Amino acid sequence: MRTRSNMLWTFAITSVALFMVTLDNLVVTTALPVIRRDLHASLSQLEWTVNAYTLTFAVLLLTGAALGDKLGRRLMFSVGIVVFTLSSAAAALAPSATALDVARAAQGVGGAIVTPLTLTLLSAAMPPERRGLALGAWGGIGGLAVAIGPLVGGAVVQGISWQWIFWLNVPIGLVLAPLAFLRLRESHGPAGRLDLGGLALVSAGLFGIVWGVVRGNSVGWSSSEIVGSLAAGAIVLALFVLWELRAPAPMLPMRFFRNRAFTLTNVASLFMFFGMFGSIFLLAQFFQTVQGYSPLDAGIRILPWTAMPIFIAPIAGALSDRIGGQRIMGVGLALQAIGLAWISGVSTPTTPYSELIVPFVISGMGMALFFAPVANVVLSAVRPEEEGQASGAQNAIRELGGVFGVAVLASIFAHYGGYGTAQGFVDGMQPAVWVGAAVVGLGAVAAFAIPRRPRVEHEEVSEPVLEAAA
């Protein structure tokens, strides 16, 4: 039975957890120049500071969702918070770039357990008439955490030190873990055996793909390590698909992808995170490396972009059920693409900040419009008892987009420019951000192609209807 108290506690706990975990995707971006000097890190190590987290995060999201369905979502949510908290302390104590990257990878493990379970726990706690609003707020909070990461990182680095980016997670985690166990209701996914074969195959396959993409810049894209890693990952993922088609209790039913709404929403998410993560990785450094601002000043200058979800996301989430979340997402992705292209076009070593305010606002509006309805659109394409699997898949795909975006756009940046001079940095950043804008634009096309359909309910929709393409 849902009560107002239960709904409020669930929303508060899952929102704080989501914000904390998602914030760590990009909270280090404005700290990268300081970390590079303090720990004598190379470009490759700086990439790993971001990607070590997103790699394990992306690879294990499906695993986290599956464990929650089997062992209990509340239990695994609390375990994930503990893992994230301990690894945050390890990151703060890291004596070298390598140690920091290892701790970031451990943070990703905790984040992979927590993130999909925030969505399933929240959805289960909300009545149908409030689900769109609640999931819209969930998406807005996640988007705000991604966007505000550079500002928080800059403020903490300048005000205290870069280590406190990670120390701040510790007291929050110490309060959140026991509170979640006491206040959240336990729930499970569909009954059945844990799909250990699927877990092993998808984890190994995604690791091979992500490892190849991330290492390609430093090792060389034609090297045997990269070609072998990408090929092996693709083969193992193909085996995962075959396994899931035959598994009696698959962790990710392949029939999900026969639903156009589910598939196109995930394509849009992949492209959105590709362009956004890769671009923010470079833009957060632009203000410091090229224009000489402090970490805090750099974060403040990105504020017109990062502040928009606060104002736009709640409205977009409330409207998603009325006018169609896919339309809101499409407009948001189009605005994000326009904003990124504009930023790339006007960026020079001496560009006045006033010329960047309007494209930052446009990008921020686009980000908010995308993040607010995306969760509701994905979960509306599956049955309520399958939300854990759908949430894990959607989060894994979008995080993979972030990993690919940072790796590919950093590769373009390194090919055309570098850190040597201010003009060299801009020469590399401009084509990289242009590519990010183009990929986000393709995401807008995918979003507008999403069919609008009512939420799939277990008792009302038969299997053939669920599987049918629109």
CSV table of C-alpha atoms in Angstrom, one decimal:
chain,number,residue,atom,x,y,z
A,1,MET,CA,0.0,0.0,0.0
A,2,ARG,CA,1.3,3.4,-1.0
A,3,THR,CA,1.2,6.2,1.6
A,4,ARG,CA,2.2,9.8,1.3
A,5,SER,CA,5.0,9.3,3.8
A,6,ASN,CA,6.4,6.3,1.9
A,7,MET,CA,6.3,8.3,-1.4
A,8,LEU,CA,8.0,11.3,0.1
A,9,TRP,CA,10.8,9.2,1.8
A,10,THR,CA,11.3,7.2,-1.4
A,11,PHE,CA,11.5,10.3,-3.5
A,12,ALA,CA,13.9,12.0,-1.1
A,13,ILE,CA,16.3,9.1,-0.6
A,14,THR,CA,16.4,8.0,-4.3
A,15,SER,CA,16.9,11.6,-5.4
A,16,VAL,CA,19.8,12.3,-3.1
A,17,ALA,CA,21.4,9.0,-4.1
A,18,LEU,CA,20.9,9.7,-7.8
A,19,PHE,CA,22.3,13.2,-7.5
A,20,MET,CA,25.4,12.1,-5.5
A,21,VAL,CA,26.2,9.2,-7.9
A,22,THR,CA,25.4,11.1,-11.1
A,23,LEU,CA,27.4,14.2,-10.0
A,24,ASP,CA,30.5,12.1,-10.0
A,25,ASN,CA,30.3,11.6,-13.7
A,26,LEU,CA,31.6,15.1,-14.4
A,27,VAL,CA,32.4,16.7,-11.1
A,28,VAL,CA,36.1,16.2,-11.8
A,29,THR,CA,36.1,18.1,-15.1
A,30,THR,CA,36.9,21.5,-13.7
A,31,ALA,CA,39.4,19.9,-11.4
A,32,LEU,CA,41.3,18.2,-14.3
A,33,PRO,CA,43.9,21.0,-14.8
A,34,VAL,CA,44.6,21.0,-11.1
A,35,ILE,CA,44.8,17.2,-10.9
A,36,ARG,CA,47.0,17.2,-14.0
A,37,ARG,CA,49.5,19.4,-12.3
A,38,ASP,CA,49.2,17.9,-8.8
A,39,LEU,CA,49.5,14.3,-9.8
A,40,HIS,CA,51.6,14.9,-13.0
A,41,ALA,CA,48.9,13.2,-15.1
A,42,SER,CA,49.0,12.7,-18.9
A,43,LEU,CA,46.0,13.3,-21.3
A,44,SER,CA,45.4,9.6,-21.2
A,45,GLN,CA,45.3,9.5,-17.4
A,46,LEU,CA,43.0,12.5,-17.4
A,47,GLU,CA,40.6,10.6,-19.7
A,48,TRP,CA,40.7,7.7,-17.3
A,49,THR,CA,39.9,10.0,-14.4
A,50,VAL,CA,36.5,10.5,-16.1
A,51,ASN,CA,36.3,7.1,-17.9
A,52,ALA,CA,37.4,4.8,-15.2
A,53,TYR,CA,34.2,5.7,-13.4
A,54,THR,CA,31.9,5.6,-16.5
A,55,LEU,CA,33.5,2.4,-17.7
A,56,THR,CA,32.6,0.3,-14.6
A,57,PHE,CA,29.4,2.2,-14.3
A,58,ALA,CA,28.3,1.4,-17.8
A,59,VAL,CA,29.5,-2.2,-17.8
A,60,LEU,CA,27.8,-3.2,-14.5
A,61,LEU,CA,24.5,-1.3,-14.7
A,62,LEU,CA,22.7,-4.3,-16.0
A,63,THR,CA,24.3,-6.4,-13.3
A,64,GLY,CA,23.2,-4.0,-10.6
A,65,ALA,CA,19.7,-4.1,-11.8
A,66,ALA,CA,19.6,-7.9,-12.0
A,67,LEU,CA,21.0,-8.3,-8.5
A,68,GLY,CA,18.4,-5.9,-7.2
A,69,ASP,CA,15.6,-7.8,-8.9
A,70,LYS,CA,16.9,-11.1,-7.4
A,71,LEU,CA,18.3,-10.3,-4.0
A,72,GLY,CA,16.1,-7.3,-3.1
A,73,ARG,CA,16.2,-3.8,-4.5
A,74,ARG,CA,16.3,-2.1,-1.1
A,75,LEU,CA,19.1,-4.4,0.1
A,76,MET,CA,21.3,-3.9,-3.0
A,77,PHE,CA,20.6,-0.2,-3.1
A,78,SER,CA,22.0,0.1,0.5
A,79,VAL,CA,25.0,-2.1,-0.5
A,80,GLY,CA,25.7,0.1,-3.5
A,81,ILE,CA,25.7,3.3,-1.3
A,82,VAL,CA,28.3,1.7,1.0
A,83,VAL,CA,30.5,0.7,-1.9
A,84,PHE,CA,30.3,4.2,-3.4
A,85,THR,CA,31.0,5.8,0.0
A,86,LEU,CA,34.1,3.7,0.7
A,87,SER,CA,35.6,4.2,-2.8
A,88,SER,CA,35.0,7.9,-2.5
A,89,ALA,CA,37.2,8.0,0.5
A,90,ALA,CA,39.8,6.0,-1.4
A,91,ALA,CA,39.7,8.5,-4.2
A,92,ALA,CA,40.2,11.4,-1.8
A,93,LEU,CA,43.3,9.6,-0.4
A,94,ALA,CA,44.8,8.7,-3.8
A,95,PRO,CA,48.5,9.5,-3.9
A,96,SER,CA,48.9,9.1,-7.7
A,97,ALA,CA,46.8,9.4,-10.9
A,98,THR,CA,46.8,5.6,-11.2
A,99,ALA,CA,45.5,5.2,-7.6
A,100,LEU,CA,42.8,7.8,-8.3
A,101,ASP,CA,41.7,6.0,-11.5
A,102,VAL,CA,41.4,2.7,-9.6
A,103,ALA,CA,39.3,4.4,-6.9
A,104,ARG,CA,37.1,6.0,-9.6
A,105,ALA,CA,36.5,2.5,-11.1
A,106,ALA,CA,35.4,1.3,-7.7
A,107,GLN,CA,33.1,4.3,-7.4
A,108,GLY,CA,31.6,3.2,-10.7
A,109,VAL,CA,30.8,-0.2,-9.2
A,110,GLY,CA,28.7,1.3,-6.4
A,111,GLY,CA,27.1,3.8,-8.8
A,112,ALA,CA,26.1,0.9,-11.2
A,113,ILE,CA,24.2,-0.8,-8.3
A,114,VAL,CA,22.5,2.4,-7.1
A,115,THR,CA,21.4,4.2,-10.2
A,116,PRO,CA,19.0,1.7,-11.9
A,117,LEU,CA,17.5,0.9,-8.4
A,118,THR,CA,16.7,4.5,-7.8
A,119,LEU,CA,14.4,4.4,-10.8
A,120,THR,CA,12.7,1.1,-10.0
A,121,LEU,CA,12.2,1.9,-6.3
A,122,LEU,CA,10.7,5.3,-7.1
A,123,SER,CA,8.4,4.0,-9.9
A,124,ALA,CA,7.1,1.3,-7.6
A,125,ALA,CA,6.3,3.8,-4.8
A,126,MET,CA,4.3,6.1,-7.0
A,127,PRO,CA,0.7,5.7,-8.1
A,128,PRO,CA,0.1,5.8,-11.9
A,129,GLU,CA,-1.3,9.3,-11.9
A,130,ARG,CA,1.8,10.7,-10.3
A,131,ARG,CA,4.4,8.6,-12.0
A,132,GLY,CA,5.0,11.0,-14.9
A,133,LEU,CA,5.7,13.9,-12.6
A,134,ALA,CA,7.9,11.8,-10.2
A,135,LEU,CA,9.9,10.3,-13.1
A,136,GLY,CA,10.2,13.7,-14.7
A,137,ALA,CA,11.7,15.1,-11.5
A,138,TRP,CA,14.0,12.0,-11.3
A,139,GLY,CA,15.2,12.8,-14.8
A,140,GLY,CA,15.6,16.5,-14.0
A,141,ILE,CA,17.7,15.7,-10.9
A,142,GLY,CA,19.9,13.4,-12.9
A,143,GLY,CA,20.4,16.0,-15.6
A,144,LEU,CA,21.1,18.7,-13.1
A,145,ALA,CA,23.7,16.5,-11.4
A,146,VAL,CA,25.5,15.9,-14.7
A,147,ALA,CA,25.3,19.6,-15.7
A,148,ILE,CA,26.2,21.1,-12.3
A,149,GLY,CA,29.2,18.8,-11.8
A,150,PRO,CA,31.7,21.3,-13.3
A,151,LEU,CA,30.4,24.1,-11.1
A,152,VAL,CA,30.5,22.0,-7.9
A,153,GLY,CA,33.9,20.7,-8.8
A,154,GLY,CA,35.3,24.2,-9.5
A,155,ALA,CA,33.9,25.6,-6.2
A,156,VAL,CA,35.3,22.8,-4.1
A,157,VAL,CA,38.7,22.8,-5.8
A,158,GLN,CA,39.2,26.5,-5.4
A,159,GLY,CA,37.6,26.7,-2.0
A,160,ILE,CA,39.3,23.7,-0.4
A,161,SER,CA,41.1,21.2,-2.6
A,162,TRP,CA,40.3,18.6,-5.3
A,163,GLN,CA,40.3,15.8,-2.8
A,164,TRP,CA,37.2,17.3,-1.2
A,165,ILE,CA,35.2,16.5,-4.4
A,166,PHE,CA,35.2,13.0,-3.0
A,167,TRP,CA,35.2,13.6,0.7
A,168,LEU,CA,31.9,15.3,0.4
A,169,ASN,CA,30.3,12.0,-0.6
A,170,VAL,CA,31.3,10.3,2.6
A,171,PRO,CA,29.0,11.9,5.2
A,172,ILE,CA,26.1,11.8,2.7
A,173,GLY,CA,26.7,8.1,2.2
A,174,LEU,CA,27.0,7.3,5.9
A,175,VAL,CA,23.6,8.8,6.5
A,176,LEU,CA,21.9,7.6,3.3
A,177,ALA,CA,22.7,3.8,3.6
A,178,PRO,CA,21.0,3.1,6.9
A,179,LEU,CA,18.2,5.5,6.1
A,180,ALA,CA,17.5,3.7,2.9
A,181,PHE,CA,17.4,0.3,4.7
A,182,LEU,CA,15.0,1.7,7.3
A,183,ARG,CA,12.7,3.8,5.2
A,184,LEU,CA,12.4,2.1,1.8
A,185,ARG,CA,10.2,-0.9,1.1
A,186,GLU,CA,11.8,-4.1,-0.1
A,187,SER,CA,10.8,-5.3,-3.6
A,188,HIS,CA,12.0,-7.8,-6.1
A,189,GLY,CA,11.8,-8.3,-9.9
A,190,PRO,CA,10.2,-11.2,-11.7
A,191,ALA,CA,10.7,-14.6,-10.1
A,192,GLY,CA,13.4,-16.7,-11.6
A,193,ARG,CA,17.0,-17.8,-11.5
A,194,LEU,CA,19.8,-15.2,-11.6
A,195,ASP,CA,21.0,-15.1,-15.2
A,196,LEU,CA,24.7,-15.7,-14.4
A,197,GLY,CA,25.6,-16.5,-18.0
A,198,GLY,CA,24.1,-13.3,-19.2
A,199,LEU,CA,25.8,-11.3,-16.5
A,200,ALA,CA,29.2,-12.7,-17.4
A,201,LEU,CA,28.7,-12.2,-21.2
A,202,VAL,CA,27.4,-8.7,-21.1
A,203,SER,CA,30.0,-7.6,-18.6
A,204,ALA,CA,32.9,-9.1,-20.6
A,205,GLY,CA,31.5,-7.8,-23.9
A,206,LEU,CA,30.9,-4.2,-22.8
A,207,PHE,CA,34.3,-4.2,-21.1
A,208,GLY,CA,36.0,-5.2,-24.3
A,209,ILE,CA,34.2,-2.5,-26.3
A,210,VAL,CA,34.7,0.3,-23.8
A,211,TRP,CA,38.4,-0.7,-23.1
A,212,GLY,CA,39.1,-0.4,-26.8
A,213,VAL,CA,37.5,2.9,-27.2
A,214,VAL,CA,39.1,4.5,-24.2
A,215,ARG,CA,42.6,3.1,-24.9
A,216,GLY,CA,42.5,3.9,-28.6
A,217,ASN,CA,43.8,7.4,-28.2
A,218,SER,CA,47.0,6.5,-26.4
A,219,VAL,CA,47.8,3.1,-28.0
A,220,GLY,CA,46.6,3.7,-31.5
A,221,TRP,CA,43.4,2.7,-33.2
A,222,SER,CA,45.0,0.3,-35.6
A,223,SER,CA,47.1,-1.5,-32.9
A,224,SER,CA,46.5,-5.2,-32.2
A,225,GLU,CA,45.3,-4.4,-28.6
A,226,ILE,CA,42.6,-2.0,-29.7
A,227,VAL,CA,41.4,-4.0,-32.8
A,228,GLY,CA,41.5,-7.2,-30.7
A,229,SER,CA,39.6,-5.6,-27.8
A,230,LEU,CA,36.9,-4.2,-30.0
A,231,ALA,CA,36.5,-7.4,-32.0
A,232,ALA,CA,36.4,-9.6,-28.9
A,233,GLY,CA,33.9,-7.3,-27.2
A,234,ALA,CA,31.6,-7.3,-30.3
A,235,ILE,CA,31.8,-11.1,-30.5
A,236,VAL,CA,31.0,-11.6,-26.8
A,237,LEU,CA,28.1,-9.2,-27.1
A,238,ALA,CA,26.7,-11.2,-30.0
A,239,LEU,CA,27.0,-14.3,-27.9
A,240,PHE,CA,25.1,-12.4,-25.1
A,241,VAL,CA,22.3,-11.7,-27.5
A,242,LEU,CA,22.1,-15.4,-28.5
A,243,TRP,CA,22.2,-16.4,-24.9
A,244,GLU,CA,19.4,-14.1,-23.9
A,245,LEU,CA,17.2,-15.3,-26.8
A,246,ARG,CA,17.4,-18.8,-25.3
A,247,ALA,CA,17.7,-18.1,-21.5
A,248,PRO,CA,14.6,-19.2,-19.5
A,249,ALA,CA,15.0,-16.1,-17.3
A,250,PRO,CA,17.0,-13.5,-19.3
A,251,MET,CA,18.4,-10.5,-17.6
A,252,LEU,CA,17.6,-8.3,-20.6
A,253,PRO,CA,14.7,-9.8,-22.8
A,254,MET,CA,15.6,-9.1,-26.4
A,255,ARG,CA,11.9,-8.5,-27.1
A,256,PHE,CA,12.3,-5.1,-25.5
A,257,PHE,CA,14.1,-4.0,-28.6
A,258,ARG,CA,11.2,-5.0,-30.9
A,259,ASN,CA,9.4,-2.1,-29.3
A,260,ARG,CA,10.2,1.1,-31.3
A,261,ALA,CA,9.7,3.4,-28.3
A,262,PHE,CA,12.2,1.5,-26.2
A,263,THR,CA,14.8,1.2,-28.9
A,264,LEU,CA,14.6,4.7,-30.3
A,265,THR,CA,14.6,6.2,-26.8
A,266,ASN,CA,17.9,4.4,-26.0
A,267,VAL,CA,19.4,5.5,-29.3
A,268,ALA,CA,18.5,9.1,-28.4
A,269,SER,CA,20.1,8.6,-25.0
A,270,LEU,CA,23.3,7.1,-26.5
A,271,PHE,CA,23.7,10.1,-28.8
A,272,MET,CA,22.8,12.7,-26.2
A,273,PHE,CA,25.4,11.5,-23.7
A,274,PHE,CA,28.0,11.1,-26.5
A,275,GLY,CA,27.8,14.7,-27.5
A,276,MET,CA,27.2,16.2,-24.0
A,277,PHE,CA,29.9,14.3,-22.1
A,278,GLY,CA,32.5,14.7,-24.7
A,279,SER,CA,31.8,18.4,-25.1
A,280,ILE,CA,31.7,19.2,-21.4
A,281,PHE,CA,35.0,17.3,-21.0
A,282,LEU,CA,36.7,19.9,-23.2
A,283,LEU,CA,34.6,23.0,-22.5
A,284,ALA,CA,35.2,22.8,-18.7
A,285,GLN,CA,38.9,22.9,-19.4
A,286,PHE,CA,38.7,25.7,-22.1
A,287,PHE,CA,38.0,28.4,-19.5
A,288,GLN,CA,41.0,27.5,-17.4
A,289,THR,CA,43.5,26.3,-19.9
A,290,VAL,CA,42.8,28.9,-22.6
A,291,GLN,CA,41.3,31.9,-20.9
A,292,GLY,CA,43.0,31.6,-17.5
A,293,TYR,CA,40.0,31.4,-15.2
A,294,SER,CA,40.1,29.7,-11.8
A,295,PRO,CA,38.2,26.4,-11.4
A,296,LEU,CA,35.3,28.3,-9.6
A,297,ASP,CA,35.2,31.0,-12.2
A,298,ALA,CA,35.1,28.4,-14.9
A,299,GLY,CA,32.2,26.6,-13.2
A,300,ILE,CA,30.3,29.9,-12.8
A,301,ARG,CA,30.6,30.7,-16.5
A,302,ILE,CA,29.0,27.4,-17.4
A,303,LEU,CA,26.1,28.2,-15.0
A,304,PRO,CA,23.7,29.5,-17.7
A,305,TRP,CA,23.9,25.9,-19.1
A,306,THR,CA,23.8,24.0,-15.8
A,307,ALA,CA,21.1,26.1,-14.1
A,308,MET,CA,18.4,25.5,-16.8
A,309,PRO,CA,17.3,22.0,-15.5
A,310,ILE,CA,16.2,23.6,-12.2
A,311,PHE,CA,13.6,25.7,-14.0
A,312,ILE,CA,12.7,23.6,-17.1
A,313,ALA,CA,12.8,20.0,-16.0
A,314,PRO,CA,9.8,19.9,-13.5
A,315,ILE,CA,7.6,21.6,-16.1
A,316,ALA,CA,8.7,19.2,-18.9
A,317,GLY,CA,8.2,16.2,-16.6
A,318,ALA,CA,4.6,17.2,-15.7
A,319,LEU,CA,3.8,17.8,-19.4
A,320,SER,CA,5.3,14.6,-20.7
A,321,ASP,CA,2.1,12.5,-20.2
A,322,ARG,CA,0.0,15.2,-21.9
A,323,ILE,CA,1.8,16.2,-25.0
A,324,GLY,CA,4.2,13.2,-25.4
A,325,GLY,CA,7.6,12.8,-23.9
A,326,GLN,CA,9.1,11.9,-27.3
A,327,ARG,CA,8.3,15.4,-28.6
A,328,ILE,CA,9.8,17.1,-25.6
A,329,MET,CA,12.9,15.0,-25.9
A,330,GLY,CA,13.2,15.7,-29.7
A,331,VAL,CA,13.0,19.5,-29.1
A,332,GLY,CA,15.5,19.2,-26.2
A,333,LEU,CA,18.1,17.3,-28.3
A,334,ALA,CA,17.7,19.8,-31.2
A,335,LEU,CA,18.3,22.7,-28.9
A,336,GLN,CA,21.3,20.9,-27.4
A,337,ALA,CA,22.8,20.4,-30.9
A,338,ILE,CA,22.2,24.0,-31.8
A,339,GLY,CA,23.8,25.2,-28.7
A,340,LEU,CA,26.9,23.0,-29.1
A,341,ALA,CA,27.3,24.0,-32.7
A,342,TRP,CA,27.0,27.7,-31.8
A,343,ILE,CA,29.7,27.3,-29.0
A,344,SER,CA,32.1,25.6,-31.4
A,345,GLY,CA,31.5,28.3,-34.1
A,346,VAL,CA,32.3,31.3,-31.9
A,347,SER,CA,35.1,29.8,-29.7
A,348,THR,CA,38.5,31.4,-30.0
A,349,PRO,CA,41.3,32.0,-27.4
A,350,THR,CA,39.9,35.5,-26.9
A,351,THR,CA,36.2,35.0,-27.3
A,352,PRO,CA,34.3,37.4,-24.9
A,353,TYR,CA,32.1,35.5,-22.5
A,354,SER,CA,29.1,37.4,-23.5
A,355,GLU,CA,29.1,35.6,-26.9
A,356,LEU,CA,28.7,32.2,-25.1
A,357,ILE,CA,25.8,33.0,-22.8
A,358,VAL,CA,23.0,32.5,-25.3
A,359,PRO,CA,24.3,29.2,-26.6
A,360,PHE,CA,24.9,28.0,-23.0
A,361,VAL,CA,21.2,28.9,-22.2
A,362,ILE,CA,20.0,27.1,-25.3
A,363,SER,CA,22.1,24.0,-24.4
A,364,GLY,CA,20.8,24.0,-20.9
A,365,MET,CA,17.2,24.2,-22.0
A,366,GLY,CA,17.8,21.3,-24.3
A,367,MET,CA,19.4,19.3,-21.6
A,368,ALA,CA,16.4,19.8,-19.3
A,369,LEU,CA,13.8,19.0,-21.9
A,370,PHE,CA,15.6,15.7,-22.7
A,371,PHE,CA,16.3,14.5,-19.2
A,372,ALA,CA,12.8,15.2,-17.7
A,373,PRO,CA,10.7,12.8,-19.8
A,374,VAL,CA,13.3,10.1,-20.8
A,375,ALA,CA,12.7,7.8,-17.9
A,376,ASN,CA,9.0,7.8,-18.2
A,377,VAL,CA,9.2,7.1,-22.0
A,378,VAL,CA,11.4,4.1,-21.4
A,379,LEU,CA,9.5,2.6,-18.5
A,380,SER,CA,6.2,3.1,-20.3
A,381,ALA,CA,7.4,0.7,-23.0
A,382,VAL,CA,7.6,-2.2,-20.6
A,383,ARG,CA,5.5,-3.9,-17.9
A,384,PRO,CA,5.9,-2.6,-14.3
A,385,GLU,CA,7.6,-5.8,-13.1
A,386,GLU,CA,10.2,-5.4,-15.9
A,387,GLU,CA,11.2,-1.9,-15.0
A,388,GLY,CA,14.4,-3.0,-13.3
A,389,GLN,CA,15.7,-4.6,-16.5
A,390,ALA,CA,14.6,-1.7,-18.6
A,391,SER,CA,16.2,0.8,-16.3
A,392,GLY,CA,19.5,-1.1,-16.2
A,393,ALA,CA,19.5,-1.2,-20.0
A,394,GLN,CA,18.7,2.5,-20.5
A,395,ASN,CA,21.3,3.6,-18.0
A,396,ALA,CA,24.0,1.3,-19.4
A,397,ILE,CA,23.4,2.5,-22.9
A,398,ARG,CA,23.5,6.2,-22.0
A,399,GLU,CA,26.7,5.8,-19.9
A,400,LEU,CA,28.3,4.0,-22.8
A,401,GLY,CA,27.4,7.0,-24.9
A,402,GLY,CA,29.3,9.2,-22.3
A,403,VAL,CA,32.4,6.9,-22.5
A,404,PHE,CA,32.4,6.9,-26.3
A,405,GLY,CA,31.9,10.7,-26.4
A,406,VAL,CA,34.8,11.5,-24.1
A,407,ALA,CA,37.1,9.0,-25.9
A,408,VAL,CA,36.2,10.0,-29.5
A,409,LEU,CA,36.0,13.7,-29.0
A,410,ALA,CA,39.3,13.6,-27.0
A,411,SER,CA,40.8,11.7,-30.0
A,412,ILE,CA,39.6,14.4,-32.4
A,413,PHE,CA,40.9,17.1,-30.0
A,414,ALA,CA,44.4,15.4,-29.9
A,415,HIS,CA,44.5,15.0,-33.7
A,416,TYR,CA,43.8,18.6,-34.5
A,417,GLY,CA,45.2,20.4,-31.4
A,418,GLY,CA,46.5,19.9,-27.9
A,419,TYR,CA,47.5,21.6,-24.6
A,420,GLY,CA,50.6,23.2,-26.0
A,421,THR,CA,49.1,26.7,-26.7
A,422,ALA,CA,45.8,28.4,-26.4
A,423,GLN,CA,45.2,28.4,-30.1
A,424,GLY,CA,46.2,24.7,-30.2
A,425,PHE,CA,43.6,23.9,-27.6
A,426,VAL,CA,40.9,25.8,-29.6
A,427,ASP,CA,42.0,24.2,-32.9
A,428,GLY,CA,41.4,20.8,-31.3
A,429,MET,CA,38.2,21.7,-29.4
A,430,GLN,CA,36.3,23.2,-32.3
A,431,PRO,CA,36.0,20.2,-34.6
A,432,ALA,CA,35.5,17.9,-31.6
A,433,VAL,CA,32.5,19.9,-30.3
A,434,TRP,CA,31.2,20.1,-33.9
A,435,VAL,CA,31.1,16.3,-34.0
A,436,GLY,CA,29.4,16.3,-30.6
A,437,ALA,CA,26.7,18.6,-32.0
A,438,ALA,CA,26.2,16.5,-35.1
A,439,VAL,CA,25.7,13.3,-33.0
A,440,VAL,CA,23.2,15.0,-30.7
A,441,GLY,CA,21.4,16.2,-33.8
A,442,LEU,CA,21.0,12.6,-34.9
A,443,GLY,CA,19.6,11.8,-31.5
A,444,ALA,CA,16.9,14.5,-32.1
A,445,VAL,CA,15.9,12.6,-35.3
A,446,ALA,CA,15.6,9.4,-33.3
A,447,ALA,CA,13.5,11.1,-30.6
A,448,PHE,CA,11.0,12.5,-33.0
A,449,ALA,CA,10.6,9.1,-34.6
A,450,ILE,CA,9.5,7.5,-31.2
A,451,PRO,CA,5.8,6.5,-31.4
A,452,ARG,CA,3.6,7.7,-28.6
A,453,ARG,CA,1.8,4.8,-26.8
A,454,PRO,CA,0.2,4.3,-23.5
A,455,ARG,CA,2.0,2.7,-20.6
A,456,VAL,CA,2.2,-1.1,-20.9
A,457,GLU,CA,0.4,-2.7,-18.0
A,458,HIS,CA,0.7,-6.4,-17.2
A,459,GLU,CA,-2.9,-7.1,-16.8
A,460,GLU,CA,-4.0,-5.2,-19.9
A,461,VAL,CA,-1.5,-5.9,-22.6
A,462,SER,CA,-0.8,-9.3,-24.1
A,463,GLU,CA,2.7,-10.5,-25.1
A,464,PRO,CA,2.1,-10.0,-28.9
A,465,VAL,CA,1.1,-6.4,-28.3
A,466,LEU,CA,4.1,-5.7,-26.2
A,467,GLU,CA,6.4,-7.0,-28.8
A,468,ALA,CA,4.8,-5.4,-31.8
A,469,ALA,CA,6.5,-2.5,-33.4
A,470,ALA,CA,4.5,0.7,-33.8
